[in-house]
Amino acid sequence: MNAADTAWIIVATALVLFMTLPGLALFYGGLVRARNVLSVFMQCYAIACLMSVLWLAFGYSIAFGGGTSGLWGGLDKIFLSGVTADSLSGTLPEVLFFAFQMTFAIITPALIVGAYVERVGFGFVLVFSGLWMLLCYAPVVHWIWGGGMLADGGIFGEIGVRDFAGGIVVHETAGLAALIIAVFLGPRKNRTTPPHNPGYVFIGAAMLWVGWFGFNGGSQLAADGGAAMALTVTHISAATASLTWALWEKIKYGKASMVGLVTGTIAGLASITPASGFVGPVEALVIGAVAGILCQEAVNVVRNLLKIDDTLDVFAVHGVGGIFGTIMIAVFGAGSWLAQLGGLAVVGIFTAVVTVVLVKVTAAITPLRVDLETETNGLDITVHGERAYDMTS
């Protein structure tokens, strides 16, 4: 065990959890109507709790167990069987590696929340998220990070897929799942209501930016120069994408919005995530500059051309950003074109098939969408019996 590595990954684990709670919850919560903000908080918080238990029970073993098939890790480490405080994963206590990866298993299904807010059944959120994490996310983790079929020596040869912190594993899977669920759900009855609290959006985005240092910097799994470079390029990409998003808004609409500025931040962070361990500051500048415009245009395509109500633009920002960053690894010569494009295709097809099946299965167990009256009155009071704001007190 290396004490410096261990100390840094303890901090990084806390930072990644901070991304979901409270960062993502506030970011998403500020974007919805006031009558639905507590439902967004509830969904993010409940997903964090449920994924933690399921990751302990089965997820970690599926992703990082000792299975040799290349498809999944097996069940030899369910409930951390055989893992003690003295067990090591590289230079880290294995239980810490488990905890760090658990925070990724929390935020990935939580990202999908943005596609179905304001109209989804709470039971569907829990059942679908749990099944999706175990049957879609965890196997993909094994394929790329657990030594499975897409890693070095796998189906793409000696040089496997390069995905430093989750461009494919986190952002492509969550983005595609979000788009598919949005199609199944259909649009909200009222799609024109503006964000009820842009202040929440700003605070949540700022928390995500800070937490992302643990997301990308922690993925080095060491306290060294590689972690420092990953942290630095993450920041540069986020800053640049924020500026290009705002500039593109100004050129197109005559005004640069605060919500747009911070959405550009998230686009830059998602885009640099897969490449953060393989590029330098100048490459990060390029990735961020393109991401701010590319993801904004993807929002327009999904909303206006495809007419899909992906409520908070999960696919356009996270999905497109993660895919773009994964391709840029090959553009800058840090990975194989075959492996990068092949990995995106394999994971994309797998995610789409599993998500469609799970939506249908889950909808047969619990309603997918709330009724019109519940949607009109808001999920907060109707589903959870609470209001975020009491204007009479």
Tab-separated table of C-alpha atoms in Angstrom:
chain	number	residue	atom	x	y	z
A	1	MET	CA	0.000	0.000	0.000
A	2	ASN	CA	1.133	3.513	-0.819
A	3	ALA	CA	-0.031	6.021	1.798
A	4	ALA	CA	-0.005	9.038	-0.548
A	5	ASP	CA	-2.031	7.217	-3.206
A	6	THR	CA	-4.481	6.029	-0.572
A	7	ALA	CA	-4.942	9.498	0.914
A	8	TRP	CA	-5.583	11.040	-2.499
A	9	ILE	CA	-8.141	8.406	-3.545
A	10	ILE	CA	-9.985	8.825	-0.228
A	11	VAL	CA	-10.330	12.523	-1.109
A	12	ALA	CA	-11.238	11.718	-4.729
A	13	THR	CA	-13.948	9.303	-3.572
A	14	ALA	CA	-15.542	12.044	-1.483
A	15	LEU	CA	-15.307	14.472	-4.422
A	16	VAL	CA	-17.076	12.106	-6.827
A	17	LEU	CA	-19.892	11.490	-4.341
A	18	PHE	CA	-20.077	15.289	-3.940
A	19	MET	CA	-20.746	15.476	-7.688
A	20	THR	CA	-24.043	13.622	-7.306
A	21	LEU	CA	-24.914	14.827	-3.812
A	22	PRO	CA	-25.407	17.742	-3.910
A	23	GLY	CA	-23.914	18.883	-7.250
A	24	LEU	CA	-25.984	17.037	-9.849
A	25	ALA	CA	-29.135	17.254	-7.701
A	26	LEU	CA	-28.902	21.062	-7.534
A	27	PHE	CA	-27.926	21.402	-11.200
A	28	TYR	CA	-30.897	19.333	-12.348
A	29	GLY	CA	-33.234	20.642	-9.630
A	30	GLY	CA	-32.771	24.257	-10.650
A	31	LEU	CA	-33.662	23.478	-14.266
A	32	VAL	CA	-37.144	22.074	-13.587
A	33	ARG	CA	-40.364	23.752	-12.444
A	34	ALA	CA	-40.653	24.705	-8.770
A	35	ARG	CA	-43.310	22.014	-8.237
A	36	ASN	CA	-40.858	19.271	-9.257
A	37	VAL	CA	-37.582	20.255	-7.604
A	38	LEU	CA	-37.959	17.950	-4.595
A	39	SER	CA	-38.722	15.006	-6.883
A	40	VAL	CA	-35.383	15.577	-8.619
A	41	PHE	CA	-33.584	15.718	-5.261
A	42	MET	CA	-35.421	12.561	-4.197
A	43	GLN	CA	-34.499	10.679	-7.356
A	44	CYS	CA	-30.789	11.587	-7.117
A	45	TYR	CA	-30.595	10.781	-3.407
A	46	ALA	CA	-32.508	7.509	-3.647
A	47	ILE	CA	-30.398	6.377	-6.606
A	48	ALA	CA	-27.240	7.090	-4.584
A	49	CYS	CA	-28.524	4.936	-1.730
A	50	LEU	CA	-29.767	2.070	-3.897
A	51	MET	CA	-26.683	1.911	-6.132
A	52	SER	CA	-24.433	1.771	-3.056
A	53	VAL	CA	-26.210	-1.332	-1.768
A	54	LEU	CA	-26.363	-3.006	-5.187
A	55	TRP	CA	-22.700	-2.232	-5.911
A	56	LEU	CA	-21.779	-3.988	-2.657
A	57	ALA	CA	-24.072	-6.920	-3.358
A	58	PHE	CA	-23.327	-7.657	-7.011
A	59	GLY	CA	-22.078	-4.690	-9.040
A	60	TYR	CA	-18.454	-4.661	-7.905
A	61	SER	CA	-18.077	-8.384	-8.515
A	62	ILE	CA	-19.635	-8.160	-11.986
A	63	ALA	CA	-17.272	-5.303	-12.874
A	64	PHE	CA	-14.039	-6.289	-11.114
A	65	GLY	CA	-14.395	-9.919	-10.106
A	66	GLY	CA	-11.998	-12.611	-11.193
A	67	GLY	CA	-14.045	-13.979	-14.072
A	68	THR	CA	-11.973	-14.917	-17.107
A	69	SER	CA	-14.626	-14.910	-19.848
A	70	GLY	CA	-14.053	-11.274	-20.785
A	71	LEU	CA	-17.806	-10.631	-20.597
A	72	TRP	CA	-18.247	-10.202	-16.851
A	73	GLY	CA	-16.309	-10.522	-13.635
A	74	GLY	CA	-18.370	-13.318	-12.122
A	75	LEU	CA	-19.758	-13.487	-8.603
A	76	ASP	CA	-16.676	-14.328	-6.548
A	77	LYS	CA	-16.648	-10.905	-4.838
A	78	ILE	CA	-20.330	-10.466	-4.030
A	79	PHE	CA	-20.780	-8.548	-0.767
A	80	LEU	CA	-16.973	-8.014	-0.872
A	81	SER	CA	-16.399	-11.687	-0.209
A	82	GLY	CA	-12.745	-12.294	0.619
A	83	VAL	CA	-11.898	-8.571	0.723
A	84	THR	CA	-10.385	-7.361	4.000
A	85	ALA	CA	-8.802	-4.128	5.178
A	86	ASP	CA	-5.427	-5.614	4.182
A	87	SER	CA	-6.449	-6.632	0.632
A	88	LEU	CA	-4.749	-4.552	-2.051
A	89	SER	CA	-5.731	-3.357	-5.518
A	90	GLY	CA	-2.498	-2.021	-6.937
A	91	THR	CA	-1.124	0.362	-4.316
A	92	LEU	CA	-4.576	0.963	-2.757
A	93	PRO	CA	-6.623	-0.936	-0.199
A	94	GLU	CA	-9.116	-2.858	-2.302
A	95	VAL	CA	-11.995	-1.648	-0.138
A	96	LEU	CA	-11.036	1.930	-1.111
A	97	PHE	CA	-10.929	0.995	-4.802
A	98	PHE	CA	-14.390	-0.518	-4.271
A	99	ALA	CA	-15.635	2.727	-2.709
A	100	PHE	CA	-14.135	4.930	-5.431
A	101	GLN	CA	-15.743	2.852	-8.171
A	102	MET	CA	-19.006	2.828	-6.212
A	103	THR	CA	-19.268	6.603	-6.609
A	104	PHE	CA	-19.066	6.136	-10.393
A	105	ALA	CA	-21.830	3.523	-10.191
A	106	ILE	CA	-23.894	6.129	-8.325
A	107	ILE	CA	-23.477	9.059	-10.695
A	108	THR	CA	-23.937	7.161	-13.965
A	109	PRO	CA	-27.616	6.193	-13.482
A	110	ALA	CA	-28.137	9.544	-11.705
A	111	LEU	CA	-27.136	11.334	-14.920
A	112	ILE	CA	-30.077	9.658	-16.679
A	113	VAL	CA	-32.464	11.434	-14.278
A	114	GLY	CA	-32.211	14.566	-16.416
A	115	ALA	CA	-34.011	12.871	-19.315
A	116	TYR	CA	-37.194	11.922	-17.480
A	117	VAL	CA	-37.727	14.537	-14.764
A	118	GLU	CA	-41.202	16.041	-14.279
A	119	ARG	CA	-43.138	13.079	-15.699
A	120	VAL	CA	-41.693	9.754	-14.496
A	121	GLY	CA	-42.962	7.341	-11.850
A	122	PHE	CA	-40.725	7.082	-8.779
A	123	GLY	CA	-41.010	3.284	-8.713
A	124	PHE	CA	-39.790	3.151	-12.299
A	125	VAL	CA	-36.769	5.301	-11.380
A	126	LEU	CA	-35.645	2.877	-8.681
A	127	VAL	CA	-36.364	-0.411	-10.452
A	128	PHE	CA	-34.915	0.677	-13.792
A	129	SER	CA	-31.822	2.339	-12.278
A	130	GLY	CA	-30.984	-0.726	-10.202
A	131	LEU	CA	-31.363	-3.181	-13.060
A	132	TRP	CA	-29.567	-0.907	-15.520
A	133	MET	CA	-26.561	-0.428	-13.260
A	134	LEU	CA	-26.167	-4.199	-12.768
A	135	LEU	CA	-26.954	-5.379	-16.298
A	136	CYS	CA	-25.602	-2.530	-18.452
A	137	TYR	CA	-23.145	-0.337	-16.547
A	138	ALA	CA	-21.280	-2.997	-14.554
A	139	PRO	CA	-20.560	-5.277	-17.560
A	140	VAL	CA	-19.268	-2.304	-19.587
A	141	VAL	CA	-16.986	-1.396	-16.675
A	142	HIS	CA	-15.588	-4.914	-16.786
A	143	TRP	CA	-15.079	-4.805	-20.543
A	144	ILE	CA	-12.975	-1.640	-20.431
A	145	TRP	CA	-11.602	-1.148	-16.892
A	146	GLY	CA	-11.794	-4.685	-15.516
A	147	GLY	CA	-9.587	-6.387	-18.091
A	148	GLY	CA	-12.498	-7.622	-20.199
A	149	MET	CA	-13.007	-7.975	-23.926
A	150	LEU	CA	-12.449	-4.323	-24.881
A	151	ALA	CA	-9.272	-3.859	-22.845
A	152	ASP	CA	-5.712	-4.397	-24.091
A	153	GLY	CA	-5.410	-7.831	-25.657
A	154	GLY	CA	-9.160	-8.092	-26.203
A	155	ILE	CA	-11.212	-8.175	-29.373
A	156	PHE	CA	-9.463	-5.114	-30.831
A	157	GLY	CA	-5.972	-6.504	-30.400
A	158	GLU	CA	-3.018	-5.491	-28.275
A	159	ILE	CA	-4.164	-1.855	-27.990
A	160	GLY	CA	-7.616	-1.839	-26.463
A	161	VAL	CA	-10.092	0.947	-25.802
A	162	ARG	CA	-8.664	4.016	-24.086
A	163	ASP	CA	-11.197	5.531	-21.699
A	164	PHE	CA	-9.428	7.191	-18.792
A	165	ALA	CA	-12.355	8.206	-16.601
A	166	GLY	CA	-15.585	7.256	-18.349
A	167	GLY	CA	-16.305	8.803	-21.747
A	168	ILE	CA	-17.723	5.457	-22.864
A	169	VAL	CA	-18.284	3.751	-19.513
A	170	VAL	CA	-20.194	6.658	-17.949
A	171	HIS	CA	-21.198	9.282	-20.497
A	172	GLU	CA	-22.009	7.258	-23.608
A	173	THR	CA	-23.992	4.656	-21.657
A	174	ALA	CA	-25.939	7.231	-19.615
A	175	GLY	CA	-26.509	9.505	-22.611
A	176	LEU	CA	-27.895	6.776	-24.847
A	177	ALA	CA	-30.072	5.360	-22.070
A	178	ALA	CA	-31.422	8.850	-21.400
A	179	LEU	CA	-32.329	9.366	-25.064
A	180	ILE	CA	-34.103	6.008	-25.273
A	181	ILE	CA	-36.136	6.592	-22.108
A	182	ALA	CA	-37.117	10.056	-23.368
A	183	VAL	CA	-38.459	8.462	-26.562
A	184	PHE	CA	-40.479	5.891	-24.601
A	185	LEU	CA	-41.857	8.538	-22.229
A	186	GLY	CA	-42.879	11.040	-24.849
A	187	PRO	CA	-42.723	14.805	-24.307
A	188	ARG	CA	-43.871	16.706	-21.244
A	189	LYS	CA	-47.246	18.414	-21.498
A	190	ASN	CA	-45.496	21.748	-20.934
A	191	ARG	CA	-42.050	22.003	-22.494
A	192	THR	CA	-41.706	25.773	-22.437
A	193	THR	CA	-41.442	26.514	-18.713
A	194	PRO	CA	-38.063	28.154	-17.954
A	195	PRO	CA	-35.727	26.925	-15.165
A	196	HIS	CA	-37.329	27.831	-11.841
A	197	ASN	CA	-34.035	28.600	-10.065
A	198	PRO	CA	-30.964	29.411	-12.197
A	199	GLY	CA	-29.115	30.027	-8.917
A	200	TYR	CA	-29.396	26.319	-8.093
A	201	VAL	CA	-28.136	25.531	-11.592
A	202	PHE	CA	-25.073	27.716	-11.070
A	203	ILE	CA	-24.292	26.270	-7.612
A	204	GLY	CA	-24.761	22.700	-8.848
A	205	ALA	CA	-22.537	23.250	-11.889
A	206	ALA	CA	-19.824	24.788	-9.710
A	207	MET	CA	-19.969	21.764	-7.399
A	208	LEU	CA	-19.750	19.424	-10.373
A	209	TRP	CA	-16.683	21.281	-11.646
A	210	VAL	CA	-14.907	20.911	-8.306
A	211	GLY	CA	-16.002	17.309	-7.891
A	212	TRP	CA	-14.770	16.425	-11.378
A	213	PHE	CA	-11.200	16.810	-10.131
A	214	GLY	CA	-11.822	13.635	-8.127
A	215	PHE	CA	-13.579	12.011	-11.089
A	216	ASN	CA	-10.705	12.508	-13.538
A	217	GLY	CA	-7.738	13.112	-11.262
A	218	GLY	CA	-8.698	10.172	-9.083
A	219	SER	CA	-8.877	7.851	-12.081
A	220	GLN	CA	-5.079	7.879	-12.162
A	221	LEU	CA	-5.388	5.816	-8.941
A	222	ALA	CA	-2.169	7.405	-7.704
A	223	ALA	CA	-0.895	10.653	-6.249
A	224	ASP	CA	1.537	11.530	-9.014
A	225	GLY	CA	2.157	13.721	-12.040
A	226	GLY	CA	-0.433	11.875	-14.070
A	227	ALA	CA	-3.148	12.805	-11.572
A	228	ALA	CA	-1.952	16.412	-11.580
A	229	MET	CA	-2.065	16.566	-15.382
A	230	ALA	CA	-5.528	14.980	-15.496
A	231	LEU	CA	-6.768	17.576	-13.011
A	232	THR	CA	-5.212	20.427	-14.984
A	233	VAL	CA	-6.539	19.435	-18.404
A	234	THR	CA	-9.975	18.862	-16.877
A	235	HIS	CA	-10.035	22.447	-15.669
A	236	ILE	CA	-8.787	23.885	-18.963
A	237	SER	CA	-11.388	22.024	-21.016
A	238	ALA	CA	-14.219	23.095	-18.698
A	239	ALA	CA	-13.180	26.733	-18.777
A	240	THR	CA	-12.783	26.819	-22.554
A	241	ALA	CA	-16.078	25.061	-23.285
A	242	SER	CA	-17.900	27.493	-20.986
A	243	LEU	CA	-16.577	30.412	-23.014
A	244	THR	CA	-17.283	28.934	-26.441
A	245	TRP	CA	-20.824	27.916	-25.435
A	246	ALA	CA	-21.530	31.465	-24.212
A	247	LEU	CA	-19.934	33.025	-27.304
A	248	TRP	CA	-21.930	30.784	-29.637
A	249	GLU	CA	-25.123	31.756	-27.786
A	250	LYS	CA	-24.228	35.427	-28.145
A	251	ILE	CA	-23.611	35.040	-31.881
A	252	LYS	CA	-26.837	33.082	-32.473
A	253	TYR	CA	-29.282	34.735	-30.083
A	254	GLY	CA	-27.724	38.073	-29.168
A	255	LYS	CA	-27.372	37.173	-25.492
A	256	ALA	CA	-25.173	34.801	-23.509
A	257	SER	CA	-27.120	33.177	-20.657
A	258	MET	CA	-25.791	32.088	-17.291
A	259	VAL	CA	-27.488	28.700	-17.640
A	260	GLY	CA	-25.795	28.333	-21.027
A	261	LEU	CA	-22.396	29.285	-19.612
A	262	VAL	CA	-22.513	26.600	-16.920
A	263	THR	CA	-23.997	24.014	-19.280
A	264	GLY	CA	-20.908	24.619	-21.412
A	265	THR	CA	-18.858	23.806	-18.333
A	266	ILE	CA	-20.488	20.382	-18.082
A	267	ALA	CA	-19.992	19.795	-21.824
A	268	GLY	CA	-16.279	20.549	-21.468
A	269	LEU	CA	-15.970	18.277	-18.443
A	270	ALA	CA	-17.765	15.376	-20.126
A	271	SER	CA	-15.671	15.757	-23.283
A	272	ILE	CA	-12.296	15.752	-21.531
A	273	THR	CA	-13.201	12.843	-19.236
A	274	PRO	CA	-12.092	9.955	-21.493
A	275	ALA	CA	-8.991	11.834	-22.687
A	276	SER	CA	-7.866	13.410	-19.418
A	277	GLY	CA	-5.125	10.848	-18.842
A	278	PHE	CA	-3.770	10.989	-22.387
A	279	VAL	CA	-3.590	14.647	-23.447
A	280	GLY	CA	-1.893	17.886	-22.411
A	281	PRO	CA	-3.211	21.403	-21.838
A	282	VAL	CA	-3.178	22.462	-25.501
A	283	GLU	CA	-5.164	19.401	-26.577
A	284	ALA	CA	-7.567	20.088	-23.703
A	285	LEU	CA	-7.993	23.631	-24.991
A	286	VAL	CA	-8.987	22.260	-28.408
A	287	ILE	CA	-11.358	19.672	-26.932
A	288	GLY	CA	-13.073	22.261	-24.758
A	289	ALA	CA	-13.324	24.837	-27.551
A	290	VAL	CA	-15.078	22.386	-29.865
A	291	ALA	CA	-17.241	20.832	-27.140
A	292	GLY	CA	-18.903	24.125	-26.228
A	293	ILE	CA	-20.239	24.529	-29.758
A	294	LEU	CA	-20.718	20.851	-30.660
A	295	CYS	CA	-22.839	20.016	-27.616
A	296	GLN	CA	-24.924	23.181	-27.993
A	297	GLU	CA	-25.728	22.237	-31.572
A	298	ALA	CA	-26.521	18.689	-30.417
A	299	VAL	CA	-29.114	20.198	-28.065
A	300	ASN	CA	-30.775	21.871	-31.045
A	301	VAL	CA	-30.725	18.660	-33.075
A	302	VAL	CA	-32.346	16.567	-30.331
A	303	ARG	CA	-34.932	19.196	-29.374
A	304	ASN	CA	-35.857	20.755	-32.684
A	305	LEU	CA	-34.993	18.271	-35.432
A	306	LEU	CA	-35.634	14.947	-33.692
A	307	LYS	CA	-38.395	16.440	-31.484
A	308	ILE	CA	-37.258	14.333	-28.513
A	309	ASP	CA	-37.941	15.755	-25.056
A	310	ASP	CA	-34.690	14.799	-23.337
A	311	THR	CA	-35.674	17.269	-20.637
A	312	LEU	CA	-32.271	18.436	-19.408
A	313	ASP	CA	-30.247	17.512	-22.517
A	314	VAL	CA	-28.469	14.498	-21.072
A	315	PHE	CA	-27.618	12.942	-24.426
A	316	ALA	CA	-26.591	16.196	-26.121
A	317	VAL	CA	-24.243	17.222	-23.299
A	318	HIS	CA	-23.041	13.982	-21.703
A	319	GLY	CA	-23.555	11.480	-24.515
A	320	VAL	CA	-22.222	13.617	-27.355
A	321	GLY	CA	-19.467	15.040	-25.135
A	322	GLY	CA	-18.266	11.614	-24.020
A	323	ILE	CA	-18.342	10.226	-27.560
A	324	PHE	CA	-16.495	13.269	-28.910
A	325	GLY	CA	-13.779	13.032	-26.249
A	326	THR	CA	-13.345	9.317	-26.908
A	327	ILE	CA	-12.772	9.979	-30.611
A	328	MET	CA	-10.324	12.796	-29.847
A	329	ILE	CA	-8.053	10.276	-28.117
A	330	ALA	CA	-7.484	8.707	-31.531
A	331	VAL	CA	-7.252	12.112	-33.240
A	332	PHE	CA	-4.351	13.067	-30.959
A	333	GLY	CA	-2.649	9.706	-31.469
A	334	ALA	CA	-3.124	8.430	-27.924
A	335	GLY	CA	-5.268	5.480	-28.958
A	336	SER	CA	-6.184	3.194	-31.834
A	337	TRP	CA	-8.884	4.341	-34.255
A	338	LEU	CA	-10.151	0.760	-34.466
A	339	ALA	CA	-10.430	0.383	-30.725
A	340	GLN	CA	-11.937	3.822	-30.054
A	341	LEU	CA	-14.597	3.632	-32.761
A	342	GLY	CA	-15.163	-0.075	-32.239
A	343	GLY	CA	-15.555	0.405	-28.505
A	344	LEU	CA	-18.104	3.160	-29.040
A	345	ALA	CA	-20.058	0.930	-31.436
A	346	VAL	CA	-20.019	-2.193	-29.265
A	347	VAL	CA	-20.991	-0.360	-26.092
A	348	GLY	CA	-23.548	1.774	-27.934
A	349	ILE	CA	-25.362	-1.237	-29.394
A	350	PHE	CA	-25.222	-3.126	-26.089
A	351	THR	CA	-26.516	-0.133	-24.134
A	352	ALA	CA	-29.368	0.466	-26.571
A	353	VAL	CA	-30.527	-3.158	-26.522
A	354	VAL	CA	-30.301	-3.547	-22.740
A	355	THR	CA	-32.006	-0.211	-22.113
A	356	VAL	CA	-34.939	-0.971	-24.427
A	357	VAL	CA	-35.454	-4.375	-22.810
A	358	LEU	CA	-35.214	-2.971	-19.282
A	359	VAL	CA	-37.648	-0.136	-20.014
A	360	LYS	CA	-40.218	-2.665	-21.239
A	361	VAL	CA	-39.615	-5.046	-18.332
A	362	THR	CA	-39.713	-2.281	-15.727
A	363	ALA	CA	-42.836	-0.712	-17.250
A	364	ALA	CA	-44.552	-4.093	-16.842
A	365	ILE	CA	-43.710	-4.002	-13.125
A	366	THR	CA	-44.395	-0.360	-12.281
A	367	PRO	CA	-45.861	2.531	-14.320
A	368	LEU	CA	-43.386	4.335	-16.538
A	369	ARG	CA	-45.117	7.705	-16.540
A	370	VAL	CA	-47.338	9.509	-14.038
A	371	ASP	CA	-50.887	10.493	-15.007
A	372	LEU	CA	-51.765	13.890	-16.441
A	373	GLU	CA	-53.137	15.247	-13.159
A	374	THR	CA	-49.958	14.327	-11.280
A	375	GLU	CA	-47.798	15.880	-13.971
A	376	THR	CA	-49.875	19.071	-13.948
A	377	ASN	CA	-49.860	19.454	-10.170
A	378	GLY	CA	-46.195	18.509	-9.899
A	379	LEU	CA	-44.473	15.413	-8.547
A	380	ASP	CA	-43.418	17.027	-5.276
A	381	ILE	CA	-46.811	17.274	-3.594
A	382	THR	CA	-48.535	14.464	-5.506
A	383	VAL	CA	-45.882	11.734	-5.245
A	384	HIS	CA	-43.880	12.759	-2.185
A	385	GLY	CA	-46.358	14.871	-0.203
A	386	GLU	CA	-44.010	17.836	0.149
A	387	ARG	CA	-43.358	21.240	-1.332
A	388	ALA	CA	-39.940	22.849	-1.799
A	389	TYR	CA	-41.266	26.342	-1.117
A	390	ASP	CA	-44.006	27.501	1.251
A	391	MET	CA	-44.642	31.060	0.144
A	392	THR	CA	-47.112	31.709	3.006
A	393	SER	CA	-44.782	30.976	5.937
